[in-house]
DNA sequence: GTTAGGG
DNA sequence: CCCTAAC
């Protein structure tokens, strides 16, 4: 579907100047007040917080799967039996496509995270900058049973298949240093990556990385013929393009078209500001769908198979550890990595590594952006009794291999009940699946145009990031091909934007005590376009209508959000491109913003004058 | 419940 | 995004 005709810059397309109710004169409404303290970190979970920082820093860091190879159950969310398969056995699947494919596990390691108990001192690198996706970390490829696993220490995911792309090939030997097995079960999450929509030329093949979760954590890399992507010529391999969170955000049916929006996401979530709240929610279901953290004894390197997957006390401490009785001995833990749900990524071959990183990061941050609970696993078992001391639990003992694991569990995992306004609302049936893997959105290869079949896209994910629905702009440009076809594995009947845009947290329903700030969800270019279009038509001051018209299905976008976005767009349009941040908004859109803004401002003035 | 604005 | 006065 195409995004709607572009409006002429003329104002002919504007609707009759309906001045907003009671022409609001510049009455100073807002008032200055002290900023809420709500931001204070509340009962927090240092682990979560640290993890957030780390992620923030390493934008694309992907958690390491490695972990508990021994205890697959730790990840979970998924059925236990699946877990039992353990790694080696076939968790990786390879899929071949006509044009070649490859499967790989994608995993990344979060930089070492060290947590010192007692004093809660966090060591380790926590200073990451915000936008540098590149450059850190090294990719490690491992080959296993003909399957290639890719692991990255920091944030890279490499698609191994085509040489043409210059990526590492499976056969190539890559340095490996990361843990080897990580096939633990994890929830799957799909992340669509539409990389720079604007910058990608049309018609490029798309590479798809799929990390599947079902029982296997695998990532498939599929190459598509560029031609196919574009035209979808018959006989061509099915496009496996995925839609990111498949969220279509708004569709204005009336507007001749849908305003579907593709979301580009290239932004990072502001973990800096994010707060993690400790949730006591009881259900620590066995499904740790989100992330699992693995604490590893300090040293990064591991042996053969378990690189860093297991947690140990830091060696330094280990030596000192005395028996349980000894008090006063701090336990140092180094969380080597947190595991995240599987990621499903489709990305054009032409996308840059940076884009890929961003995409992955986005997916990861989306997951982590949720309200999290930290779960502790000791030798595969979840420790639920929060009142136990480390010593009692055995963590402080000198056993060097505690296999202590940290997991980040999204709150909504357990839910099932209150999902009212939660986007995650899916039908019961689908919910079941969801509960199984709360964070995953899986799309299956298929050939269909997302834009039209949105309703069938399914999602199970908690990603908050941008999940707005998106549909390809038919003609607009480079984006078209990107996501021309995708199908969700799990399908939920008619999902609405919400479903697509799964927002993990429930703000008000949960613990009222902790009003959590909503996660930041930058507007995608498509959303901006939809907004602009609506405002052009309706004018400023009718945000509710704008919302209804263009973002009706995007529950996560309130009219206030739209109003705010418009405000920022106007501001953005007025500043120099160099000063703009975030995902670039096409100048053309900004021009429209200014034009519409000027027009409606004028209308408002006229109206006011008239009424005087 | 909306809108407008400052934070 | 949040918060809230003013509607």
XYZ file of C-alpha atoms (C1' of nucleotides) in Angstrom:
626
model
C 0.000 0.000 0.000
C 1.070 3.237 -0.615
C 1.185 5.827 1.746
C -1.128 8.225 0.602
C -0.788 10.698 -1.825
C 1.483 13.243 -0.953
C -0.171 16.396 -0.357
C 0.703 19.293 -2.366
C 2.280 21.834 -0.526
C -0.525 23.977 -1.334
C -3.057 23.987 1.252
C -5.764 22.848 -0.874
C -5.764 19.649 0.900
C -6.454 21.073 4.192
C -9.705 20.698 5.685
C -11.775 23.572 6.438
C -10.167 25.521 9.048
C -11.923 24.314 11.924
C -10.503 26.134 14.654
C -10.002 24.152 17.609
C -12.522 24.432 20.136
C -12.637 27.531 21.938
C -9.924 29.079 20.128
C -7.292 28.798 22.476
C -5.489 31.871 22.870
C -2.123 31.782 24.161
C -3.094 31.490 27.579
C -0.332 30.328 29.602
C -1.451 27.095 30.632
C 1.396 25.184 31.625
C 2.906 26.167 34.698
C 6.245 25.750 35.975
C 6.610 23.193 38.399
C 9.203 21.156 39.771
C 9.965 18.176 37.859
C 8.518 15.125 39.290
C 10.548 12.924 41.286
C 9.032 10.115 39.693
C 12.182 9.451 38.046
C 13.834 8.402 41.032
C 14.914 5.008 40.790
C 12.842 2.990 42.900
C 13.381 -0.159 44.402
C 15.657 -1.091 41.964
C 17.409 -3.770 40.744
C 20.855 -3.046 40.262
C 21.297 -5.770 37.922
C 18.665 -4.567 35.683
C 19.951 -1.171 35.865
C 23.351 -2.158 35.058
C 22.207 -4.187 32.251
C 20.412 -1.243 30.949
C 23.463 0.819 31.093
C 25.428 -1.647 29.363
C 23.027 -1.936 26.648
C 22.848 1.613 26.333
C 26.371 1.803 25.827
C 26.687 -0.905 23.502
C 24.000 -0.299 21.359
C 23.936 -3.432 19.709
C 25.016 -5.707 22.207
C 23.262 -8.836 22.112
C 23.117 -10.988 25.012
C 24.981 -13.993 25.164
C 23.228 -17.108 24.898
C 25.748 -19.029 26.220
C 24.803 -19.658 29.410
C 23.466 -22.294 31.095
C 24.053 -24.856 28.749
C 23.604 -27.058 31.544
C 20.421 -25.785 32.501
C 18.360 -25.002 29.658
C 15.467 -24.513 31.742
C 16.758 -21.373 32.779
C 15.544 -19.701 29.848
C 12.461 -20.395 29.408
C 9.383 -19.559 28.771
C 9.417 -22.279 26.624
C 8.423 -25.643 27.378
C 10.699 -27.578 29.392
C 10.944 -30.381 27.173
C 12.209 -28.222 24.572
C 14.748 -27.116 26.828
C 15.967 -30.394 27.380
C 17.267 -30.634 24.078
C 20.170 -28.819 25.166
C 22.480 -27.339 22.953
C 24.456 -29.440 20.997
C 21.790 -31.337 19.862
C 20.340 -29.694 17.177
C 19.337 -26.527 18.349
C 20.609 -25.019 15.348
C 18.846 -25.532 12.305
C 19.897 -24.770 8.984
C 17.708 -23.826 6.326
C 18.576 -23.737 2.811
C 17.102 -21.708 0.272
C 17.566 -21.553 -3.275
C 19.749 -18.700 -2.984
C 21.480 -19.935 -0.114
C 20.899 -19.460 3.423
C 22.561 -19.974 6.532
C 21.566 -20.331 9.972
C 23.290 -19.034 12.816
C 22.728 -18.272 16.254
C 23.057 -14.811 17.050
C 24.207 -13.899 20.286
C 26.106 -11.263 21.804
C 27.642 -10.642 24.997
C 26.984 -7.793 27.083
C 30.122 -6.409 28.355
C 31.094 -7.797 31.529
C 29.010 -6.642 34.200
C 30.218 -6.978 37.600
C 28.128 -6.648 40.498
C 29.392 -6.548 43.827
C 26.984 -7.580 46.309
C 26.587 -5.850 49.490
C 27.890 -2.634 48.474
C 26.294 -2.874 45.197
C 29.130 -1.569 43.518
C 29.067 -1.957 39.932
C 32.170 -2.401 38.192
C 32.891 -2.618 34.707
C 32.288 -0.590 31.886
C 29.337 1.281 32.112
C 30.100 4.044 30.053
C 28.913 3.619 26.708
C 28.161 6.289 24.494
C 25.119 6.565 22.717
C 25.593 6.314 19.252
C 28.280 4.356 18.248
C 27.260 1.222 17.224
C 30.267 0.393 15.663
C 33.397 -0.443 16.656
C 33.181 -2.370 19.611
C 33.401 -5.839 20.158
C 34.436 -8.443 17.915
C 32.528 -10.898 16.101
C 33.111 -14.380 16.627
C 31.909 -17.054 14.520
C 31.713 -20.494 15.512
C 30.913 -23.358 13.566
C 29.129 -26.187 14.892
C 27.821 -29.100 13.129
C 27.851 -27.367 10.009
C 25.961 -24.783 11.582
C 27.399 -21.602 12.147
C 26.959 -19.767 15.175
C 27.775 -16.333 15.401
C 28.519 -14.694 18.497
C 29.564 -11.361 19.179
C 31.018 -9.958 22.117
C 29.578 -6.761 21.833
C 27.092 -6.161 19.424
C 27.603 -7.563 16.189
C 25.822 -9.988 14.320
C 27.197 -11.124 11.197
C 25.431 -12.826 8.590
C 27.447 -15.449 7.323
C 26.240 -16.505 4.183
C 27.181 -14.700 1.184
C 30.556 -14.015 0.424
C 29.511 -11.437 -1.821
C 28.589 -9.345 0.935
C 31.866 -9.594 2.375
C 30.692 -11.049 5.487
C 32.305 -13.816 7.118
C 31.537 -17.023 5.676
C 30.643 -20.017 7.542
C 33.533 -21.803 6.425
C 35.788 -19.140 7.278
C 37.456 -19.377 10.352
C 36.684 -16.846 12.725
C 38.178 -16.181 15.899
C 36.170 -17.532 18.502
C 36.343 -16.705 21.914
C 33.008 -16.563 23.089
C 31.234 -19.250 24.569
C 30.256 -21.954 22.560
C 27.076 -23.133 23.464
C 24.337 -21.117 23.907
C 21.589 -22.853 22.783
C 19.512 -22.340 25.524
C 16.092 -21.763 25.048
C 15.002 -18.459 24.766
C 11.973 -16.737 23.886
C 11.884 -15.462 20.572
C 11.589 -12.069 19.588
C 11.425 -10.837 16.291
C 12.868 -7.814 15.217
C 12.374 -6.556 11.905
C 14.903 -4.432 10.736
C 14.209 -2.120 8.199
C 17.181 -0.315 8.038
C 17.449 2.991 6.763
C 14.514 3.166 4.734
C 15.530 6.219 3.192
C 18.828 5.211 2.282
C 18.263 1.896 0.920
C 17.885 1.617 -2.661
C 15.063 -0.229 -3.964
C 15.327 -3.592 -5.039
C 17.956 -5.010 -3.007
C 18.039 -8.391 -1.772
C 17.299 -8.751 1.688
C 19.004 -10.718 4.119
C 17.179 -12.141 6.799
C 18.406 -13.254 10.005
C 16.068 -15.210 11.848
C 16.523 -16.289 15.192
C 13.960 -18.738 15.941
C 13.034 -19.741 19.102
C 10.952 -22.479 19.190
C 13.130 -24.979 20.273
C 15.979 -23.986 18.645
C 17.749 -20.954 18.809
C 18.734 -20.435 15.451
C 19.152 -17.744 13.204
C 18.566 -18.129 9.666
C 20.055 -16.112 7.165
C 18.385 -15.994 3.973
C 19.400 -14.288 1.010
C 16.964 -13.151 -1.335
C 17.325 -12.253 -4.750
C 17.000 -8.681 -5.054
C 14.782 -8.951 -7.922
C 12.506 -11.017 -6.071
C 12.294 -8.676 -3.412
C 11.268 -6.022 -5.563
C 8.948 -7.460 -7.864
C 8.206 -10.586 -6.195
C 8.624 -12.412 -9.322
C 7.222 -15.775 -9.289
C 9.478 -18.543 -8.835
C 11.664 -16.557 -6.824
C 12.339 -17.619 -3.421
C 9.903 -16.494 -0.998
C 10.686 -13.316 0.463
C 11.475 -13.623 3.914
C 11.435 -10.195 4.742
C 10.232 -9.541 8.014
C 8.379 -6.916 9.388
C 9.686 -5.591 12.383
C 7.333 -5.630 14.915
C 4.961 -5.568 12.331
C 3.171 -2.933 13.711
C 1.159 -0.962 11.571
C 0.442 1.988 13.233
C -2.142 3.787 11.813
C -4.201 3.481 8.964
C -6.355 5.902 7.809
C -8.598 4.120 5.682
C -10.212 7.154 4.642
C -7.266 8.628 3.381
C -7.030 6.897 0.407
C -4.617 4.616 1.510
C -3.202 3.473 4.413
C -0.874 5.374 6.122
C 0.891 2.553 7.140
C 4.042 3.292 8.458
C 7.115 1.477 8.280
C 9.120 1.936 11.039
C 12.622 2.603 10.825
C 14.098 2.243 13.815
C 17.242 3.386 14.512
C 17.193 4.759 17.740
C 18.210 3.714 20.942
C 16.265 3.672 23.890
C 17.228 5.926 26.513
C 18.286 3.631 29.052
C 19.889 6.320 30.821
C 16.694 7.544 31.928
C 15.041 4.353 32.186
C 14.324 3.119 35.506
C 13.943 -0.311 36.514
C 11.608 -1.215 39.116
C 11.770 -4.214 41.037
C 8.713 -6.096 40.613
C 7.638 -8.453 43.082
C 5.238 -10.018 41.020
C 4.989 -13.351 42.143
C 4.959 -15.099 39.147
C 8.206 -15.805 38.285
C 7.006 -18.086 35.925
C 9.341 -20.435 34.698
C 9.543 -18.654 31.667
C 12.110 -16.220 31.655
C 11.376 -15.000 28.456
C 13.330 -12.049 28.278
C 16.768 -12.162 29.092
C 18.894 -14.197 30.990
C 21.953 -13.035 32.511
C 24.846 -15.026 32.990
C 27.343 -14.284 35.407
C 30.651 -15.368 34.682
C 33.572 -15.354 36.671
C 35.516 -12.566 35.709
C 37.428 -13.818 33.007
C 36.108 -13.382 29.681
C 37.532 -16.293 28.206
C 36.265 -19.583 28.679
C 37.085 -22.890 27.631
C 35.932 -24.626 24.800
C 32.379 -24.894 25.053
C 31.248 -22.777 27.656
C 32.630 -19.561 27.023
C 31.279 -17.322 29.439
C 28.074 -18.962 29.594
C 28.232 -19.933 33.064
C 28.421 -17.838 35.945
C 30.848 -18.180 38.544
C 31.910 -16.188 41.283
C 34.648 -14.099 40.462
C 37.659 -16.009 40.688
C 39.198 -13.652 42.951
C 36.518 -14.125 45.345
C 36.223 -17.683 44.838
C 39.459 -18.314 46.281
C 38.590 -16.462 49.255
C 35.360 -17.927 49.711
C 35.057 -19.677 52.744
C 32.315 -21.591 53.932
C 28.909 -20.409 54.111
C 29.190 -19.297 57.511
C 31.683 -16.741 56.876
C 30.101 -13.454 56.919
C 31.229 -10.268 55.701
C 32.584 -11.687 52.649
C 31.230 -10.016 49.674
C 30.425 -12.025 46.739
C 31.548 -10.568 43.577
C 29.691 -11.497 40.603
C 30.484 -10.696 37.154
C 27.570 -10.855 34.896
C 28.996 -11.641 31.699
C 25.955 -11.455 29.725
C 22.285 -11.442 29.713
C 20.447 -13.489 27.412
C 17.788 -12.110 25.296
C 15.053 -13.702 23.408
C 15.585 -14.690 19.961
C 15.737 -12.155 17.393
C 14.321 -12.272 14.036
C 15.857 -9.889 11.736
C 15.391 -9.133 8.163
C 17.633 -6.746 6.708
C 18.563 -5.781 3.249
C 21.881 -6.785 2.057
C 22.601 -3.297 1.375
C 22.086 -2.289 4.869
C 25.138 -1.264 6.669
C 26.669 -3.042 9.512
C 25.812 -0.100 11.572
C 22.238 -0.498 10.631
C 22.340 -4.065 11.550
C 23.767 -3.225 14.854
C 21.177 -0.698 15.465
C 18.545 -3.072 14.549
C 19.763 -5.632 16.887
C 20.213 -3.124 19.551
C 16.797 -1.927 19.090
C 15.408 -5.319 19.432
C 17.391 -5.911 22.498
C 16.570 -2.677 24.089
C 12.999 -3.190 23.335
C 13.088 -6.261 25.311
C 14.948 -4.786 28.095
C 12.828 -1.808 28.063
C 10.118 -3.619 29.647
C 9.590 -3.747 33.241
C 11.941 -6.275 34.374
C 12.371 -8.631 37.101
C 15.604 -10.162 37.758
C 15.580 -13.778 38.338
C 18.351 -15.715 39.834
C 19.170 -19.158 38.815
C 21.525 -21.276 40.661
C 22.541 -24.380 39.019
C 19.597 -24.289 36.902
C 17.137 -23.667 39.543
C 15.309 -20.598 40.014
C 15.704 -19.163 43.366
C 12.475 -17.763 44.395
C 12.949 -17.073 47.945
C 14.125 -13.586 48.118
C 14.716 -13.762 51.741
C 17.459 -16.221 51.554
C 20.898 -15.005 51.870
C 23.502 -15.710 49.396
C 25.174 -17.924 51.748
C 22.100 -19.845 52.442
C 21.560 -20.229 48.871
C 24.992 -21.386 48.335
C 26.141 -18.578 46.275
C 28.809 -17.567 48.555
C 30.358 -20.851 48.792
C 33.482 -21.691 47.271
C 32.038 -23.714 44.671
C 33.414 -22.118 41.692
C 30.757 -23.159 39.491
C 27.586 -21.988 40.780
C 26.158 -21.453 37.557
C 24.501 -18.566 38.892
C 22.364 -17.018 36.307
C 20.576 -13.798 36.123
C 17.630 -13.391 34.035
C 15.627 -10.471 33.144
C 12.068 -11.264 33.043
C 9.519 -9.013 31.677
C 6.710 -8.420 33.835
C 4.063 -9.117 31.418
C 5.105 -12.564 31.025
C 2.981 -13.666 33.577
C 0.164 -11.768 32.991
C -2.620 -12.981 31.386
C -4.856 -11.114 33.279
C -4.734 -7.574 32.845
C -3.949 -6.639 29.540
C -6.441 -4.213 29.017
C -4.796 -1.646 27.413
C -1.950 -3.524 26.778
C -1.145 -4.097 23.343
C -0.282 -7.479 24.061
C -3.697 -8.406 24.140
C -4.186 -11.211 21.994
C -6.661 -13.774 21.915
C -6.542 -16.372 24.407
C -5.217 -18.815 22.114
C -2.524 -16.684 20.963
C -1.860 -15.657 24.380
C -1.002 -19.040 25.189
C 1.703 -18.936 22.805
C 2.714 -15.750 24.009
C 3.020 -16.790 27.413
C 5.233 -19.379 26.224
C 7.548 -16.984 24.797
C 6.517 -13.737 25.772
C 8.859 -11.793 23.870
C 8.902 -13.078 20.610
C 7.439 -12.093 17.517
C 8.045 -14.535 14.932
C 7.514 -14.161 11.445
C 7.697 -16.815 9.062
C 8.777 -16.698 5.664
C 6.033 -16.188 3.472
C 5.106 -14.062 0.848
C 2.828 -11.540 1.601
C 2.750 -8.025 1.761
C 2.689 -6.873 5.150
C 0.982 -3.827 4.388
C -2.020 -5.564 3.361
C -2.057 -8.402 5.554
C -1.326 -6.796 8.641
C -4.083 -8.257 10.330
C -2.524 -11.518 10.153
C 0.718 -10.566 11.427
C 1.266 -11.826 14.705
C 3.237 -10.924 17.443
C 4.307 -12.120 20.478
C 6.642 -9.812 21.655
C 7.235 -7.428 24.118
C 9.362 -5.289 22.283
C 8.438 -1.900 22.813
C 10.533 -0.287 20.499
C 8.888 0.658 17.638
C 6.396 -1.375 16.867
C 4.282 0.533 14.960
C 2.767 -0.915 12.207
C 4.238 -0.363 9.165
C 3.435 -0.876 5.778
C 5.508 -0.317 2.955
C 5.020 2.740 1.107
C 4.299 1.503 -2.096
C 5.871 3.946 -4.127
C 7.748 5.904 -2.084
C 10.935 4.778 -2.263
C 13.428 2.804 -1.122
C 11.577 1.149 1.392
C 9.321 -0.698 -0.599
C 11.037 -3.729 -0.904
C 12.221 -4.079 2.390
C 9.380 -5.558 3.807
C 7.418 -6.714 1.196
C 6.552 -9.923 2.537
C 6.408 -11.473 5.729
C 4.296 -13.646 7.649
C 4.076 -14.181 11.214
C 4.559 -17.520 12.545
C 2.250 -17.051 15.173
C -0.676 -15.389 14.126
C -3.044 -13.588 16.038
C -6.292 -12.852 14.598
C -6.612 -9.413 13.591
C -4.340 -7.663 15.661
C -4.570 -4.179 16.060
C -1.783 -1.906 16.227
C -1.410 -2.574 19.707
C -0.823 -6.050 19.333
C 1.753 -5.230 16.934
C 3.157 -2.629 18.955
C 3.385 -4.657 21.902
C 4.088 -2.634 24.776
C 5.341 -4.618 27.487
C 4.564 -2.775 30.397
C 1.402 -1.891 31.878
C 1.695 1.362 33.423
C -1.115 1.700 35.642
C -2.408 -1.613 36.160
C 0.485 -3.174 37.769
C 1.826 -1.737 40.853
C 0.215 1.510 41.148
C 2.967 2.491 43.310
C 5.349 2.658 40.599
C 4.263 4.738 37.842
C 6.713 3.903 35.286
C 7.556 6.240 32.624
C 6.610 4.989 29.278
C 9.343 3.852 27.170
C 10.477 6.204 24.575
C 9.298 5.246 21.199
C 10.602 7.497 18.598
C 8.406 8.175 15.699
C 9.344 6.515 12.552
C 9.427 8.354 9.344
C 6.258 6.731 8.331
C 4.559 7.771 11.445
C 5.752 11.232 10.916
C 4.371 11.170 7.497
C 1.056 9.995 8.738
C 1.049 12.662 11.337
C 1.933 15.337 8.889
C -0.701 14.219 6.593
C -3.320 14.233 9.247
C -2.342 17.598 10.497
C -2.340 18.978 7.042
C -5.832 17.853 6.808
C -7.109 18.597 10.243
C -4.908 21.254 11.484
C -3.209 21.675 14.745
C -5.345 21.766 17.750
C -7.392 18.788 16.916
C -5.128 16.176 18.216
C -7.780 13.887 19.173
C -9.002 13.838 15.661
C -5.541 13.450 14.356
C -5.086 10.537 16.563
C -8.256 9.021 15.454
C -7.567 9.596 11.888
C -4.039 8.509 11.614
C -3.122 6.664 14.708
C -6.231 5.089 15.783
C -4.700 1.747 15.953
C -1.534 2.809 17.519
C -2.527 2.666 21.066
C 0.773 3.672 22.244
C 0.454 7.009 20.594
C -1.822 9.241 22.451
C -3.067 12.437 21.076
C -0.816 14.143 23.464
C 2.046 12.274 21.978
C 1.005 13.420 18.575
C 0.749 16.924 19.709
C 4.147 16.707 21.260
C 5.557 15.153 18.193
C 4.194 17.884 16.107
C 5.774 20.349 18.389
C 9.093 18.722 17.996
C 8.657 18.399 14.309
C 8.085 22.057 13.975
C 11.116 22.659 15.999
C 13.115 20.206 14.033
C 12.070 21.749 10.821
C 13.349 25.046 11.966
C 16.732 24.043 13.037
C 19.570 23.166 10.849
C 19.952 19.628 9.760
C 23.132 19.425 11.690
C 21.341 20.074 14.855
C 18.818 17.430 14.328
C 19.128 14.218 16.034
C 17.654 10.890 15.797
C 16.370 9.290 12.763
C 16.413 11.871 10.080
C 13.136 13.064 8.893
C 13.050 13.719 5.204
C 13.287 17.320 4.438
C 10.251 17.040 2.385
C 8.264 16.103 5.407
C 9.732 18.864 7.399
C 8.800 21.267 4.720
C 5.302 20.055 4.922
C 5.396 20.461 8.633
C 6.348 24.048 8.322
C 3.859 24.679 5.632
C 1.059 23.107 7.548
C 2.088 24.736 10.708
C 2.154 28.121 9.069
C -1.123 27.545 7.427
C -2.917 26.431 10.502
C -1.385 29.065 12.603
C -2.688 31.536 10.187
C -6.082 30.027 10.271
C -6.109 30.163 13.935
C -5.200 33.756 13.914
C -7.888 34.549 11.484
C -10.343 32.793 13.524
C -9.382 34.606 16.569
C -9.555 37.897 14.915
C -12.881 37.074 13.607
C -14.225 36.186 16.918
C -13.076 39.333 18.453
C -11.831 14.039 28.199
C -9.018 17.650 25.478
C -5.812 21.069 24.520
C -1.761 23.789 25.142
C 2.544 24.462 27.018
C 6.290 24.227 30.090
C 9.365 20.739 31.964
C 7.390 11.782 27.528
C 5.423 13.864 31.722
C 2.456 16.943 34.130
C -1.167 19.903 34.623
C -3.811 24.258 34.132
C -7.614 25.566 31.749
C -11.221 24.282 29.317
